[in-house]
PDB file of C-alpha atoms in Angstrom:
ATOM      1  CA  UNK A   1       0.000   0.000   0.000  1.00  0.00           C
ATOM      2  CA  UNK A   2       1.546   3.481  -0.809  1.00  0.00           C
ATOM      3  CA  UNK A   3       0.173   5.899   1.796  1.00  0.00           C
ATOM      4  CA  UNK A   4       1.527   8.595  -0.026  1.00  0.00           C
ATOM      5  CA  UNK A   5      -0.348   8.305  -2.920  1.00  0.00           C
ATOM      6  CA  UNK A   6      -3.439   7.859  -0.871  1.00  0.00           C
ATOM      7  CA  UNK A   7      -3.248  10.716   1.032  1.00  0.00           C
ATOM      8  CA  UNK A   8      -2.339  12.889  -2.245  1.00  0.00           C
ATOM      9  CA  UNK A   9      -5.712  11.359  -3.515  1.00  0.00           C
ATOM     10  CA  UNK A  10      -7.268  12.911  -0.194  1.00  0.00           C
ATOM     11  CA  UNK A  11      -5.466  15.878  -0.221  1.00  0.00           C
ATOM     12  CA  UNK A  12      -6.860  16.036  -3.967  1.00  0.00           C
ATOM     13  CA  UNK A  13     -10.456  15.350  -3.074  1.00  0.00           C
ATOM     14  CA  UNK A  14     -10.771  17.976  -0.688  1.00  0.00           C
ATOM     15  CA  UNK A  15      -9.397  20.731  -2.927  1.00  0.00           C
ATOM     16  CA  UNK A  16     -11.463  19.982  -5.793  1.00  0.00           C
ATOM     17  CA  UNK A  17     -14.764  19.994  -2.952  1.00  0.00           C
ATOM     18  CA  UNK A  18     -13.266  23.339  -1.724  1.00  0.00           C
ATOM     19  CA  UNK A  19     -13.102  24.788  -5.374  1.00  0.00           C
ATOM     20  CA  UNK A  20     -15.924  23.143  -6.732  1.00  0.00           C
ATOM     21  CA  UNK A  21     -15.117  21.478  -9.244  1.00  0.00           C
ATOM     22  CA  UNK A  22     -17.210  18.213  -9.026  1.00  0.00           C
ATOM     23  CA  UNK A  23     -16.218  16.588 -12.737  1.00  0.00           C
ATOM     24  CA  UNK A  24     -12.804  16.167 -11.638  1.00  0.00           C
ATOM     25  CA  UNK A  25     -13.717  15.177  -8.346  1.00  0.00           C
ATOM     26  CA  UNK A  26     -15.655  13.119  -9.459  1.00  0.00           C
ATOM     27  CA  UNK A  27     -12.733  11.648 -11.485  1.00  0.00           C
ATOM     28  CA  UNK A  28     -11.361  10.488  -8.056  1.00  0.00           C
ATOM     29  CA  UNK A  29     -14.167   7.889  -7.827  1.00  0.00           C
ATOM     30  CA  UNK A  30     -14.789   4.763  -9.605  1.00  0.00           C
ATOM     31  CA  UNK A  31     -17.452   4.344 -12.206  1.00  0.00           C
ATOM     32  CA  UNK A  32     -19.988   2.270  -9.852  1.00  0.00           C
ATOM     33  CA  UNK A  33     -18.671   3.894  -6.794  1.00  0.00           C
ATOM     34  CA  UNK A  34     -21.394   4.200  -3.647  1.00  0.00           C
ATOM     35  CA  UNK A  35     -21.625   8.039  -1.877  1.00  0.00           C
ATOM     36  CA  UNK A  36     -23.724   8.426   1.504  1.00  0.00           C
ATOM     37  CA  UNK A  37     -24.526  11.743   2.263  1.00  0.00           C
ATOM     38  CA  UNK A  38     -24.571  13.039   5.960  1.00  0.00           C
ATOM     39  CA  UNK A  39     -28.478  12.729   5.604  1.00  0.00           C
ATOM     40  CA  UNK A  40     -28.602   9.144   4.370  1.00  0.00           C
ATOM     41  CA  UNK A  41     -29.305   9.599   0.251  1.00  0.00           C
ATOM     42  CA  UNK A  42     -27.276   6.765  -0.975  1.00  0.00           C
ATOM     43  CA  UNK A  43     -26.156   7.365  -4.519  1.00  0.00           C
ATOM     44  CA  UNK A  44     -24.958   4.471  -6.267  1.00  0.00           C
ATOM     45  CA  UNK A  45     -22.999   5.619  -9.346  1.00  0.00           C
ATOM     46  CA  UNK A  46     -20.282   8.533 -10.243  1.00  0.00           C
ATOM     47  CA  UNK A  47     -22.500  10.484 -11.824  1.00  0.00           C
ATOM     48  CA  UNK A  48     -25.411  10.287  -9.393  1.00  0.00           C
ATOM     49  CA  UNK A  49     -22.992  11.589  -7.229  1.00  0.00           C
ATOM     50  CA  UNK A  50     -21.840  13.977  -9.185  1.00  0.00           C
ATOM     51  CA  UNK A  51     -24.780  15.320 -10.024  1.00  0.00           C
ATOM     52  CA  UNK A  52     -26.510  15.552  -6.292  1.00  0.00           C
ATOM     53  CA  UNK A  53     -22.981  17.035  -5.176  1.00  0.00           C
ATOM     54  CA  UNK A  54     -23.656  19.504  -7.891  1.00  0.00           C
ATOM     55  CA  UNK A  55     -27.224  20.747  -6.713  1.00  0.00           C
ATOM     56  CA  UNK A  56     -25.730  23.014  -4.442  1.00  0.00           C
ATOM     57  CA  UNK A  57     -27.215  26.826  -3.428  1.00  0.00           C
ATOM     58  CA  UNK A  58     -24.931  29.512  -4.710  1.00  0.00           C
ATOM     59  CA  UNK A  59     -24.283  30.438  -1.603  1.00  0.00           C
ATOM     60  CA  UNK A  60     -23.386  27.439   0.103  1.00  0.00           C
ATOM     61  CA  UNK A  61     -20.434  27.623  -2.720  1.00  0.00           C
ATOM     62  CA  UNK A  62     -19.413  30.649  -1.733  1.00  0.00           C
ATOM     63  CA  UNK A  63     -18.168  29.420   2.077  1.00  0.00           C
ATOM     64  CA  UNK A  64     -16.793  26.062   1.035  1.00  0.00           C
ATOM     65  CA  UNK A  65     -13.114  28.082   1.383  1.00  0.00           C
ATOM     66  CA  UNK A  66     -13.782  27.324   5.610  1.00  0.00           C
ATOM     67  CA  UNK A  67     -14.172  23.261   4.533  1.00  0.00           C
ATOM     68  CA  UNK A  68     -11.196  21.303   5.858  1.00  0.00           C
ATOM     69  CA  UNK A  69     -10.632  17.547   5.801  1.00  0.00           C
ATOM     70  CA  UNK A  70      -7.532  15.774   7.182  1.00  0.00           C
ATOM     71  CA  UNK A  71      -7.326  12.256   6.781  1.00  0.00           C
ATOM     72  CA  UNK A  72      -7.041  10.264  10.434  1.00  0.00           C
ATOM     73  CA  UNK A  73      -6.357   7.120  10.007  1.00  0.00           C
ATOM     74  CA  UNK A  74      -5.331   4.619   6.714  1.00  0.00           C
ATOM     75  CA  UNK A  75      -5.551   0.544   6.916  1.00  0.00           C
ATOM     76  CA  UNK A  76      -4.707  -1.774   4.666  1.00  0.00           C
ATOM     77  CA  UNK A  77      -7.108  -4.200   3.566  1.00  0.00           C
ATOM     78  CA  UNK A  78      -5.309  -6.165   1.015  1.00  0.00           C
ATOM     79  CA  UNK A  79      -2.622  -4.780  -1.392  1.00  0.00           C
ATOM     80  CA  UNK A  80      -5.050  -3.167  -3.248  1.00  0.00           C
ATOM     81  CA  UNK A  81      -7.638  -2.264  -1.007  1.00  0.00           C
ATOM     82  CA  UNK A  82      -7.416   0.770   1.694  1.00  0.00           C
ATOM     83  CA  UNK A  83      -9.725   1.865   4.291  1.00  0.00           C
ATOM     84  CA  UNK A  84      -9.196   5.728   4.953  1.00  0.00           C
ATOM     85  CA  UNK A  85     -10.956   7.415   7.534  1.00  0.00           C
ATOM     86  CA  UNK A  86     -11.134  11.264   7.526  1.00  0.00           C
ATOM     87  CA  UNK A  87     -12.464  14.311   9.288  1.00  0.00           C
ATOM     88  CA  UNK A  88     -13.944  17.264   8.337  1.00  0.00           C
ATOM     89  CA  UNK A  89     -15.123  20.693   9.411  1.00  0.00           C
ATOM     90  CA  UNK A  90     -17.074  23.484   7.905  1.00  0.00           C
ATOM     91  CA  UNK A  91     -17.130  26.722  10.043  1.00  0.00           C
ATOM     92  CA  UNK A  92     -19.815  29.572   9.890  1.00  0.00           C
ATOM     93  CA  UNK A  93     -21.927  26.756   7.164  1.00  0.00           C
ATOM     94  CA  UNK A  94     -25.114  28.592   6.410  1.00  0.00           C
ATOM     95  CA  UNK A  95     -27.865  27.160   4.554  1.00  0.00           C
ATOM     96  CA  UNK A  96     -30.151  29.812   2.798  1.00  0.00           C
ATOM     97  CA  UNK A  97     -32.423  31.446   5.222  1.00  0.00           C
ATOM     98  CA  UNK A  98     -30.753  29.810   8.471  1.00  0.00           C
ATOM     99  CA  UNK A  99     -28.283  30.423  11.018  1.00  0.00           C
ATOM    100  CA  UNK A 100     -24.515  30.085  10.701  1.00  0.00           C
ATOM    101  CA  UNK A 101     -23.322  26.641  12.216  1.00  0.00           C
ATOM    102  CA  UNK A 102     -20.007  25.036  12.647  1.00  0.00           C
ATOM    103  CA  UNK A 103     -20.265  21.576  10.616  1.00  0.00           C
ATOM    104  CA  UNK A 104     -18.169  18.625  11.613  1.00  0.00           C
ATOM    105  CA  UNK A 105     -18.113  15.354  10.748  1.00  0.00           C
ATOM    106  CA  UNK A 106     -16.526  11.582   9.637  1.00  0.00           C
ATOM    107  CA  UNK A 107     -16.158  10.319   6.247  1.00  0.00           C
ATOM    108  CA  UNK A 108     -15.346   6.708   5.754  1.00  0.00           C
ATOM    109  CA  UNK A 109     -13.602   6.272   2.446  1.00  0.00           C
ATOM    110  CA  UNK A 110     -12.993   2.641   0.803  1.00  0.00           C
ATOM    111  CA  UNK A 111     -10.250   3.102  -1.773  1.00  0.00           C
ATOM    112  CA  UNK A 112      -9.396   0.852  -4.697  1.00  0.00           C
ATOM    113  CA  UNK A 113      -5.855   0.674  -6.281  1.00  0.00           C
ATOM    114  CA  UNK A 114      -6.985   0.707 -10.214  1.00  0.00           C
ATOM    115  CA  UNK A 115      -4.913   0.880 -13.762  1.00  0.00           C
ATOM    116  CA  UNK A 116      -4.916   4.471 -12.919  1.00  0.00           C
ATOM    117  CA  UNK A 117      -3.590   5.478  -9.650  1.00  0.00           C
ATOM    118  CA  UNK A 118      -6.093   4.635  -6.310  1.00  0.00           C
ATOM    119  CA  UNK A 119      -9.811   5.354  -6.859  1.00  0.00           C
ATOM    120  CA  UNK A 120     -12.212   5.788  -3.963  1.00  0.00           C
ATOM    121  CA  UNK A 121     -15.306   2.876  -4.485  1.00  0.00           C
ATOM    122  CA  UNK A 122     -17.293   3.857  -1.819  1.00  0.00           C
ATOM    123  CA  UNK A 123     -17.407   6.494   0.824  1.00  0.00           C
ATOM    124  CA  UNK A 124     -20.191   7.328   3.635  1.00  0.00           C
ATOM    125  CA  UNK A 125     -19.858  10.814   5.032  1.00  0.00           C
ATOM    126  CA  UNK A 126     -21.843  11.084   9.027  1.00  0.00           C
ATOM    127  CA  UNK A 127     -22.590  14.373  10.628  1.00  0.00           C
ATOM    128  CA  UNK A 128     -20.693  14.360  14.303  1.00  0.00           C
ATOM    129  CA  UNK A 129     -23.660  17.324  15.297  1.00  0.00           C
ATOM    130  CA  UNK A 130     -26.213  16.594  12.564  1.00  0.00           C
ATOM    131  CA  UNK A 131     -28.903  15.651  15.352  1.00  0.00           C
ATOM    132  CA  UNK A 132     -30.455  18.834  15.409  1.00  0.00           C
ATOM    133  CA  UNK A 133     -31.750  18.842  11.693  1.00  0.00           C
ATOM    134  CA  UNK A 134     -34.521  16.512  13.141  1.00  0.00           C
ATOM    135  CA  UNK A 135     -37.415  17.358  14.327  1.00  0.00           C
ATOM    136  CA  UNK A 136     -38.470  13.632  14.930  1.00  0.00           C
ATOM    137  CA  UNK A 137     -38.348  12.067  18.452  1.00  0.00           C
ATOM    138  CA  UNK A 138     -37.660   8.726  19.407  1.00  0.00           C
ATOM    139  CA  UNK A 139     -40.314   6.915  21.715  1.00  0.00           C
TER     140      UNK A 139
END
């Protein structure tokens, strides 16, 4: 396993999210790659992920610059399979017509060493304080 080529695809990842640029981050995945957002949509291809990470307000775009992501921990699962675990944190996040609220969270990545370089085949992004955007109780 070549940890340093993983964490340049990580390092990668977040500064296309940062900049926006989903088609080349999107590059960074494979083909039938799975993506779970913090809320639980499960997209199960590239470009359905793509596309949903797309759908973003204009705003929202505007303060990915506070995003951060620093990779935490890296195990190998067989020579060509890595298990990267990440996290993030998004300062000040505002969603249109809502308060300013510091974001943090875990992404678990499952990485793929392919023909071209390592590939990330699945990844499932939880919100640490995401809790609150319930309004459902448990009984």
């Amino acid at each position: 396993m070549d940890e340093n080529a993983i964490r340049a695809l990580m390092a990668r990842h977040t500064d296309l999210w940062i900049r926006h640029e989903m088609d080349e981050w999107g590059a960074l995945f494979t083909e039938d790659s799975d993506f779970i957002t913090h809320r639980g949509l499960w997209w199960r291809t590239r470009a359905e992920n793509v596309a949903g990470h797309k759908d973003v307000p204009p705003s929202v775009l505007d303060q990915k610059k506070n995003y951060t992501q620093d990779v935490v921990d890296i195990q190998e699962v067989t020579a060509d399979v890595a298990l990267v675990h990440t996290v993030w944190t998004w300062p000040d996040h505002r969603l249109p017509g809502a308060p300013a609220e510091d974001r943090r969270g875990l992404i678990t990545f499952v990485l793929v060493r392919t023909p071209d370089g390592w590939r990330i085949r699945a990844a499932h992004n939880t919100r640490e304080n995401g809790l609150t955007d319930f309004t459902a109780t448990a009984t």
